[in-house]
Amino acid sequence: MAEAPFAVLGLYPTAQALTDAVPKLKLAGFDGLEAYTPYPIHRLDEVLGLKKTPLGFLVLGMGLVGTASALGLEWFADAVDYPFIVGGKALFSWQAFVPVMFEVTVLFATFTAGLAMLFVLNKLPFFGHPVLASKSIAAITCDRFALSIERGEGGEKPIDVAAARRALEATGAESVEVVGDPAAADTTGAYAPFTPRDAVKAALMIAVACAVAGAGMYAAVKVVLTVPPITHIQNQPKLNAQRASTFFADGSGMRLPVAGTVARGHLPYPFKSPEEAEAALANPLPRTAAVLEKGRREYADHCGVCHGSIGNGEPSLSSAYGGKPANLVSATFRGYSDARLYHVITVGKNAMPSYAADLAEDERWAVVHYLRALQRSQNARDEDVR
Amino acid sequence: MSATGSAGKLLGAAALVGLCGAAATYLVETPTRFWTNYLIWFLFLLTVGLGTLFMVALEYLVGSVWSVPVRRVPERLASFTLVAGPLALFGLLSLKVIYPWTQAGAAANPVLAGKAVWLNVPFFAARVVLCLCLWAASYWLLVGGSFKQDQTRDPAITVRSKRFAPFFMAIFAYSVTVVAFDWISSLEPEWYSDIFGVYLFAGSFIAGLAASVLALFYLVGKGRLREVRSDHYYNLGGLLFGFTIFWSYIGFAQYMLIWYANMPEEVSWYRLRVQGDWAPVALILAAVHFVIPFFALVSSRAKNDPTRLKRVAVLALFAHLLDLYWMVYPTLGRGPMPGWPELSFALLFLGGGLLWARQSMGHGADLPVGDPFLKQGLEFRL
């Protein structure tokens, strides 16, 4: 037995005409109405009596999930996992988190709207819908509004084609087409559904297009942009650290100091123990504002991360850093001589690395002066305030 | 329509009681308290007027047709910009009382001395008068023209309004900024925020929209404006929803930047308003100006549900009032709890304002019958 046609479809000239036709058709006893329009028509779903779309709730729900995820991530990262004070703000500063929360909300919401609409509600990927193969589809995607009386999902309700045609025409349809008519399909070939095979073909074509585009991009960047005269971007007379170089005879880009020379401020340091250093060294710098300022700068750059900005051994990083930095303002170190402090900076101690490579000699001595200032500031006497 | 009838009498009585209370505030309490309350309510009526005038001009500017059938409502409410005229002139008397830059020590303060070019009484008064003239002229051109069109049916008036609309936007941007900087932000003249004018604009537009929604449903309840359909409601609801978010965006942008930079002269304004006594008010403001209306209007069905729209509109007007209260009142140095003077002012201005709004609903025809786009606007569908 021949299958019944999928639908009888009428084309209306305006959205208004379509909306007006719906109740009349319903009154005439046709249900299973579907509309196909070039653009969304507000409230058409209500008129057609379609199920209320859950999209709004999905979007709102996922948007709120986005808000919560962003807040959770920022809270965990900034206040729990890596507590680090930025700009003097509290670890959990919701004010600073809001822009990210806002962006992630929008991200989640828009992705949900797009993807849920396509894949959940519109059931993509789907292989062919009879209306896509109709003759009317060209008009529907341009400027006509279609209303179709459909067989329904399981085909349980065969359509009375003649009655449907009459009803559509009576409500103002300009033209009426019988869609998915198996009898007509053989003769006209109008009914050509999109099959899984077509999907594979399309996927292959997309893959080829991607490959071509990728190769094109690669060629553009790597070949076209580097043909003369643009090659100067790549070929610059420069040496990269730890890279080979053909410029020097030994093939190495990095140079050793000339034999027998020392860098300014980095004289070889002969003392093995603090006692040796104390016997030989004294702070050569005067205690001037300029020296203290230099010491303050170097201390902040090199020492504060571990010893804390006031030298008490409790920096903001202490929980993340395993070692126990010394409390430099304690009585022990107030008792240290300048030379002994200098010695620690130069050779390091246990978990504390040597700063000989980072600080020149006068910088180290300046830090020592500054340490004294810190010690004094944390152990001020009454006279100091007068 | 006359303002008689029992509701009218009630409003009149409320205004009268409020007037006595306001006078008592001046005599029994302090003049500062009187003027601070006065300023809040003057700004409330003014911003409703400006917001509705902006709605009218916006329609001409962007050439929207859906709003033509409802335009008479904001046009009538825009008359609050005219009411604001005498109120502003009377308000000039407050300059010597509540504005620090008029006080004796101001010249010694280097910041105020630097701003004295702008913040001095004659120039302030000149700006007020200039703004009033600009608003009156705009009202006369846009709203007056529209009323005249009821009789003449002359499409040239629409053309003139469309030509004028872009200029109005410039006038509006200038005058709203001046209102925000002069009347509000100069209460703490050492503070400044570039975005403050936009913040006030966002609040004003919401106030204008909310007032229009309420007036529209007031007329619909009286059996008038039946031609306006749910499609029109939907757009009003959409605008209200959108500008709720806009206000929050601007408000938060201003707050976050100031909080982040943490500059003493900027952050003092917020210290006063989001910490201590005023912290609960700031939270309530965020709830009623953003969170509640946002969730109340987010669904598409809510945007043309008359009951929902009316409730949100009442809430939005309250939120705008609270916003003004929160901006202005802390400078008084009192906590946020209102007392009898605040209630008196509320009675006076709500009673008076509603009376004015009620009688303004009789101006002209309910639909702008002379507008060439009216038919299209009535046929508007989403």
JSON list of N, CA and C in Angstrom, two decimals, chain A residues 16 19 40-43 45-46 52-53 60 64 86-87 89-90 93-96 98-99 102, chain B residues 230-231 234 245 249 252 255-256 258-262 294-295 298-301 304 379 381-382:
[
{"chain": "A", "resi": 16, "resn": "GLN", "atom": "N", "xyz": [0.79, 37.92, 9.10]},
{"chain": "A", "resi": 16, "resn": "GLN", "atom": "CA", "xyz": [-0.54, 38.12, 9.67]},
{"chain": "A", "resi": 16, "resn": "GLN", "atom": "C", "xyz": [-1.53, 37.12, 9.08]},
{"chain": "A", "resi": 19, "resn": "THR", "atom": "N", "xyz": [-0.99, 33.81, 10.72]},
{"chain": "A", "resi": 19, "resn": "THR", "atom": "CA", "xyz": [-1.48, 33.73, 12.09]},
{"chain": "A", "resi": 19, "resn": "THR", "atom": "C", "xyz": [-3.00, 33.69, 12.12]},
{"chain": "A", "resi": 40, "resn": "PRO", "atom": "N", "xyz": [11.50, 34.28, 12.68]},
{"chain": "A", "resi": 40, "resn": "PRO", "atom": "CA", "xyz": [10.62, 33.87, 13.78]},
{"chain": "A", "resi": 40, "resn": "PRO", "atom": "C", "xyz": [9.48, 34.86, 13.95]},
{"chain": "A", "resi": 41, "resn": "ILE", "atom": "N", "xyz": [8.30, 34.35, 14.20]},
{"chain": "A", "resi": 41, "resn": "ILE", "atom": "CA", "xyz": [7.14, 35.21, 14.44]},
{"chain": "A", "resi": 41, "resn": "ILE", "atom": "C", "xyz": [6.76, 35.06, 15.90]},
{"chain": "A", "resi": 42, "resn": "HIS", "atom": "N", "xyz": [6.78, 36.19, 16.60]},
{"chain": "A", "resi": 42, "resn": "HIS", "atom": "CA", "xyz": [6.49, 36.15, 18.03]},
{"chain": "A", "resi": 42, "resn": "HIS", "atom": "C", "xyz": [5.11, 35.57, 18.29]},
{"chain": "A", "resi": 43, "resn": "ARG", "atom": "N", "xyz": [5.02, 34.75, 19.29]},
{"chain": "A", "resi": 43, "resn": "ARG", "atom": "CA", "xyz": [3.76, 34.21, 19.79]},
{"chain": "A", "resi": 43, "resn": "ARG", "atom": "C", "xyz": [3.11, 33.22, 18.84]},
{"chain": "A", "resi": 45, "resn": "ASP", "atom": "N", "xyz": [4.03, 30.30, 18.44]},
{"chain": "A", "resi": 45, "resn": "ASP", "atom": "CA", "xyz": [3.96, 29.03, 19.18]},
{"chain": "A", "resi": 45, "resn": "ASP", "atom": "C", "xyz": [2.69, 28.95, 20.02]},
{"chain": "A", "resi": 46, "resn": "GLU", "atom": "N", "xyz": [2.31, 30.11, 20.59]},
{"chain": "A", "resi": 46, "resn": "GLU", "atom": "CA", "xyz": [1.07, 30.10, 21.39]},
{"chain": "A", "resi": 46, "resn": "GLU", "atom": "C", "xyz": [-0.13, 29.84, 20.50]},
{"chain": "A", "resi": 52, "resn": "LYS", "atom": "N", "xyz": [5.31, 24.71, 25.37]},
{"chain": "A", "resi": 52, "resn": "LYS", "atom": "CA", "xyz": [6.16, 25.83, 25.73]},
{"chain": "A", "resi": 52, "resn": "LYS", "atom": "C", "xyz": [7.62, 25.39, 25.67]},
{"chain": "A", "resi": 53, "resn": "THR", "atom": "N", "xyz": [8.44, 26.18, 25.00]},
{"chain": "A", "resi": 53, "resn": "THR", "atom": "CA", "xyz": [9.83, 25.76, 24.84]},
{"chain": "A", "resi": 53, "resn": "THR", "atom": "C", "xyz": [10.58, 25.88, 26.17]},
{"chain": "A", "resi": 60, "resn": "LEU", "atom": "N", "xyz": [18.57, 30.39, 31.27]},
{"chain": "A", "resi": 60, "resn": "LEU", "atom": "CA", "xyz": [18.69, 31.02, 32.59]},
{"chain": "A", "resi": 60, "resn": "LEU", "atom": "C", "xyz": [19.47, 30.12, 33.54]},
{"chain": "A", "resi": 64, "resn": "LEU", "atom": "N", "xyz": [23.10, 30.92, 35.22]},
{"chain": "A", "resi": 64, "resn": "LEU", "atom": "CA", "xyz": [23.38, 30.96, 36.67]},
{"chain": "A", "resi": 64, "resn": "LEU", "atom": "C", "xyz": [24.48, 29.98, 37.03]},
{"chain": "A", "resi": 86, "resn": "VAL", "atom": "N", "xyz": [46.64, 40.99, 46.25]},
{"chain": "A", "resi": 86, "resn": "VAL", "atom": "CA", "xyz": [46.88, 41.83, 45.08]},
{"chain": "A", "resi": 86, "resn": "VAL", "atom": "C", "xyz": [46.29, 43.21, 45.34]},
{"chain": "A", "resi": 87, "resn": "GLY", "atom": "N", "xyz": [47.12, 44.22, 45.16]},
{"chain": "A", "resi": 87, "resn": "GLY", "atom": "CA", "xyz": [46.63, 45.58, 45.27]},
{"chain": "A", "resi": 87, "resn": "GLY", "atom": "C", "xyz": [46.05, 45.90, 46.63]},
{"chain": "A", "resi": 89, "resn": "LYS", "atom": "N", "xyz": [43.96, 44.31, 48.29]},
{"chain": "A", "resi": 89, "resn": "LYS", "atom": "CA", "xyz": [42.56, 43.93, 48.45]},
{"chain": "A", "resi": 89, "resn": "LYS", "atom": "C", "xyz": [42.46, 42.63, 49.23]},
{"chain": "A", "resi": 90, "resn": "ALA", "atom": "N", "xyz": [41.29, 42.39, 49.78]},
{"chain": "A", "resi": 90, "resn": "ALA", "atom": "CA", "xyz": [41.06, 41.13, 50.48]},
{"chain": "A", "resi": 90, "resn": "ALA", "atom": "C", "xyz": [41.19, 39.97, 49.50]},
{"chain": "A", "resi": 93, "resn": "SER", "atom": "N", "xyz": [37.69, 39.09, 46.99]},
{"chain": "A", "resi": 93, "resn": "SER", "atom": "CA", "xyz": [37.17, 40.42, 46.64]},
{"chain": "A", "resi": 93, "resn": "SER", "atom": "C", "xyz": [36.13, 40.24, 45.55]},
{"chain": "A", "resi": 94, "resn": "TRP", "atom": "N", "xyz": [34.89, 40.10, 45.95]},
{"chain": "A", "resi": 94, "resn": "TRP", "atom": "CA", "xyz": [33.85, 39.80, 44.94]},
{"chain": "A", "resi": 94, "resn": "TRP", "atom": "C", "xyz": [33.75, 40.90, 43.89]},
{"chain": "A", "resi": 95, "resn": "GLN", "atom": "N", "xyz": [34.09, 42.14, 44.30]},
{"chain": "A", "resi": 95, "resn": "GLN", "atom": "CA", "xyz": [33.98, 43.23, 43.33]},
{"chain": "A", "resi": 95, "resn": "GLN", "atom": "C", "xyz": [34.81, 42.95, 42.09]},
{"chain": "A", "resi": 96, "resn": "ALA", "atom": "N", "xyz": [36.04, 42.44, 42.34]},
{"chain": "A", "resi": 96, "resn": "ALA", "atom": "CA", "xyz": [36.93, 42.19, 41.21]},
{"chain": "A", "resi": 96, "resn": "ALA", "atom": "C", "xyz": [36.48, 40.97, 40.44]},
{"chain": "A", "resi": 98, "resn": "VAL", "atom": "N", "xyz": [33.33, 40.20, 39.70]},
{"chain": "A", "resi": 98, "resn": "VAL", "atom": "CA", "xyz": [32.08, 40.38, 38.96]},
{"chain": "A", "resi": 98, "resn": "VAL", "atom": "C", "xyz": [32.27, 40.40, 37.44]},
{"chain": "A", "resi": 99, "resn": "PRO", "atom": "N", "xyz": [33.27, 41.14, 36.90]},
{"chain": "A", "resi": 99, "resn": "PRO", "atom": "CA", "xyz": [33.38, 41.12, 35.43]},
{"chain": "A", "resi": 99, "resn": "PRO", "atom": "C", "xyz": [33.53, 39.71, 34.88]},
{"chain": "A", "resi": 102, "resn": "PHE", "atom": "N", "xyz": [30.29, 37.90, 35.11]},
{"chain": "A", "resi": 102, "resn": "PHE", "atom": "CA", "xyz": [29.39, 38.38, 34.06]},
{"chain": "A", "resi": 102, "resn": "PHE", "atom": "C", "xyz": [29.72, 37.72, 32.73]},
{"chain": "B", "resi": 230, "resn": "SER", "atom": "N", "xyz": [-1.08, 43.90, 23.58]},
{"chain": "B", "resi": 230, "resn": "SER", "atom": "CA", "xyz": [-0.01, 43.28, 24.36]},
{"chain": "B", "resi": 230, "resn": "SER", "atom": "C", "xyz": [1.33, 43.38, 23.64]},
{"chain": "B", "resi": 231, "resn": "ASP", "atom": "N", "xyz": [1.31, 43.51, 22.31]},
{"chain": "B", "resi": 231, "resn": "ASP", "atom": "CA", "xyz": [2.57, 43.68, 21.60]},
{"chain": "B", "resi": 231, "resn": "ASP", "atom": "C", "xyz": [3.27, 44.97, 22.04]},
{"chain": "B", "resi": 234, "resn": "TYR", "atom": "N", "xyz": [4.65, 44.55, 25.47]},
{"chain": "B", "resi": 234, "resn": "TYR", "atom": "CA", "xyz": [5.87, 43.74, 25.45]},
{"chain": "B", "resi": 234, "resn": "TYR", "atom": "C", "xyz": [7.11, 44.62, 25.25]},
{"chain": "B", "resi": 245, "resn": "ILE", "atom": "N", "xyz": [19.10, 46.52, 33.43]},
{"chain": "B", "resi": 245, "resn": "ILE", "atom": "CA", "xyz": [20.46, 45.98, 33.34]},
{"chain": "B", "resi": 245, "resn": "ILE", "atom": "C", "xyz": [21.45, 47.10, 33.06]},
{"chain": "B", "resi": 249, "resn": "TYR", "atom": "N", "xyz": [24.72, 48.00, 35.16]},
{"chain": "B", "resi": 249, "resn": "TYR", "atom": "CA", "xyz": [26.03, 47.97, 34.51]},
{"chain": "B", "resi": 249, "resn": "TYR", "atom": "C", "xyz": [26.80, 49.26, 34.81]},
{"chain": "B", "resi": 252, "resn": "PHE", "atom": "N", "xyz": [27.55, 49.60, 38.60]},
{"chain": "B", "resi": 252, "resn": "PHE", "atom": "CA", "xyz": [28.64, 48.75, 39.06]},
{"chain": "B", "resi": 252, "resn": "PHE", "atom": "C", "xyz": [29.97, 49.20, 38.47]},
{"chain": "B", "resi": 255, "resn": "TYR", "atom": "N", "xyz": [31.22, 51.91, 40.55]},
{"chain": "B", "resi": 255, "resn": "TYR", "atom": "CA", "xyz": [31.65, 51.42, 41.86]},
{"chain": "B", "resi": 255, "resn": "TYR", "atom": "C", "xyz": [32.96, 50.66, 41.76]},
{"chain": "B", "resi": 256, "resn": "MET", "atom": "N", "xyz": [33.04, 49.75, 40.77]},
{"chain": "B", "resi": 256, "resn": "MET", "atom": "CA", "xyz": [34.21, 48.87, 40.74]},
{"chain": "B", "resi": 256, "resn": "MET", "atom": "C", "xyz": [35.50, 49.66, 40.49]},
{"chain": "B", "resi": 258, "resn": "ILE", "atom": "N", "xyz": [36.16, 52.75, 41.16]},
{"chain": "B", "resi": 258, "resn": "ILE", "atom": "CA", "xyz": [36.53, 53.55, 42.32]},
{"chain": "B", "resi": 258, "resn": "ILE", "atom": "C", "xyz": [37.04, 52.65, 43.44]},
{"chain": "B", "resi": 259, "resn": "TRP", "atom": "N", "xyz": [36.38, 51.52, 43.62]},
{"chain": "B", "resi": 259, "resn": "TRP", "atom": "CA", "xyz": [36.82, 50.56, 44.65]},
{"chain": "B", "resi": 259, "resn": "TRP", "atom": "C", "xyz": [38.22, 50.07, 44.35]},
{"chain": "B", "resi": 260, "resn": "TYR", "atom": "N", "xyz": [38.48, 49.78, 43.09]},
{"chain": "B", "resi": 260, "resn": "TYR", "atom": "CA", "xyz": [39.77, 49.21, 42.71]},
{"chain": "B", "resi": 260, "resn": "TYR", "atom": "C", "xyz": [40.91, 50.20, 42.92]},
{"chain": "B", "resi": 261, "resn": "ALA", "atom": "N", "xyz": [40.70, 51.41, 42.39]},
{"chain": "B", "resi": 261, "resn": "ALA", "atom": "CA", "xyz": [41.78, 52.39, 42.47]},
{"chain": "B", "resi": 261, "resn": "ALA", "atom": "C", "xyz": [42.00, 52.84, 43.91]},
{"chain": "B", "resi": 262, "resn": "ASN", "atom": "N", "xyz": [40.89, 52.86, 44.67]},
{"chain": "B", "resi": 262, "resn": "ASN", "atom": "CA", "xyz": [41.00, 53.14, 46.10]},
{"chain": "B", "resi": 262, "resn": "ASN", "atom": "C", "xyz": [41.69, 54.47, 46.39]},
{"chain": "B", "resi": 294, "resn": "PHE", "atom": "N", "xyz": [15.02, 42.20, 37.50]},
{"chain": "B", "resi": 294, "resn": "PHE", "atom": "CA", "xyz": [15.64, 41.34, 36.48]},
{"chain": "B", "resi": 294, "resn": "PHE", "atom": "C", "xyz": [14.91, 40.00, 36.42]},
{"chain": "B", "resi": 295, "resn": "PHE", "atom": "N", "xyz": [14.76, 39.37, 37.58]},
{"chain": "B", "resi": 295, "resn": "PHE", "atom": "CA", "xyz": [14.12, 38.05, 37.54]},
{"chain": "B", "resi": 295, "resn": "PHE", "atom": "C", "xyz": [12.62, 38.17, 37.30]},
{"chain": "B", "resi": 298, "resn": "VAL", "atom": "N", "xyz": [12.52, 38.64, 33.31]},
{"chain": "B", "resi": 298, "resn": "VAL", "atom": "CA", "xyz": [13.41, 37.93, 32.39]},
{"chain": "B", "resi": 298, "resn": "VAL", "atom": "C", "xyz": [12.64, 37.04, 31.44]},
{"chain": "B", "resi": 299, "resn": "SER", "atom": "N", "xyz": [11.52, 36.48, 31.87]},
{"chain": "B", "resi": 299, "resn": "SER", "atom": "CA", "xyz": [10.81, 35.58, 30.95]},
{"chain": "B", "resi": 299, "resn": "SER", "atom": "C", "xyz": [10.04, 36.37, 29.92]},
{"chain": "B", "resi": 300, "resn": "SER", "atom": "N", "xyz": [9.88, 35.81, 28.74]},
{"chain": "B", "resi": 300, "resn": "SER", "atom": "CA", "xyz": [9.24, 36.60, 27.68]},
{"chain": "B", "resi": 300, "resn": "SER", "atom": "C", "xyz": [7.77, 36.82, 27.98]},
{"chain": "B", "resi": 301, "resn": "ARG", "atom": "N", "xyz": [7.15, 35.91, 28.71]},
{"chain": "B", "resi": 301, "resn": "ARG", "atom": "CA", "xyz": [5.73, 36.08, 29.02]},
{"chain": "B", "resi": 301, "resn": "ARG", "atom": "C", "xyz": [5.50, 37.19, 30.05]},
{"chain": "B", "resi": 304, "resn": "ASN", "atom": "N", "xyz": [4.74, 41.13, 28.84]},
{"chain": "B", "resi": 304, "resn": "ASN", "atom": "CA", "xyz": [3.47, 41.78, 28.48]},
{"chain": "B", "resi": 304, "resn": "ASN", "atom": "C", "xyz": [2.34, 41.37, 29.41]},
{"chain": "B", "resi": 379, "resn": "GLU", "atom": "N", "xyz": [-1.15, 48.82, 14.07]},
{"chain": "B", "resi": 379, "resn": "GLU", "atom": "CA", "xyz": [-1.09, 47.50, 13.46]},
{"chain": "B", "resi": 379, "resn": "GLU", "atom": "C", "xyz": [0.15, 46.73, 13.91]},
{"chain": "B", "resi": 381, "resn": "ARG", "atom": "N", "xyz": [2.86, 44.44, 15.18]},
{"chain": "B", "resi": 381, "resn": "ARG", "atom": "CA", "xyz": [2.90, 43.12, 15.81]},
{"chain": "B", "resi": 381, "resn": "ARG", "atom": "C", "xyz": [4.36, 42.76, 16.01]},
{"chain": "B", "resi": 382, "resn": "LEU", "atom": "N", "xyz": [4.59, 42.01, 17.05]},
{"chain": "B", "resi": 382, "resn": "LEU", "atom": "CA", "xyz": [5.98, 41.63, 17.34]},
{"chain": "B", "resi": 382, "resn": "LEU", "atom": "C", "xyz": [6.56, 40.79, 16.22]}
]
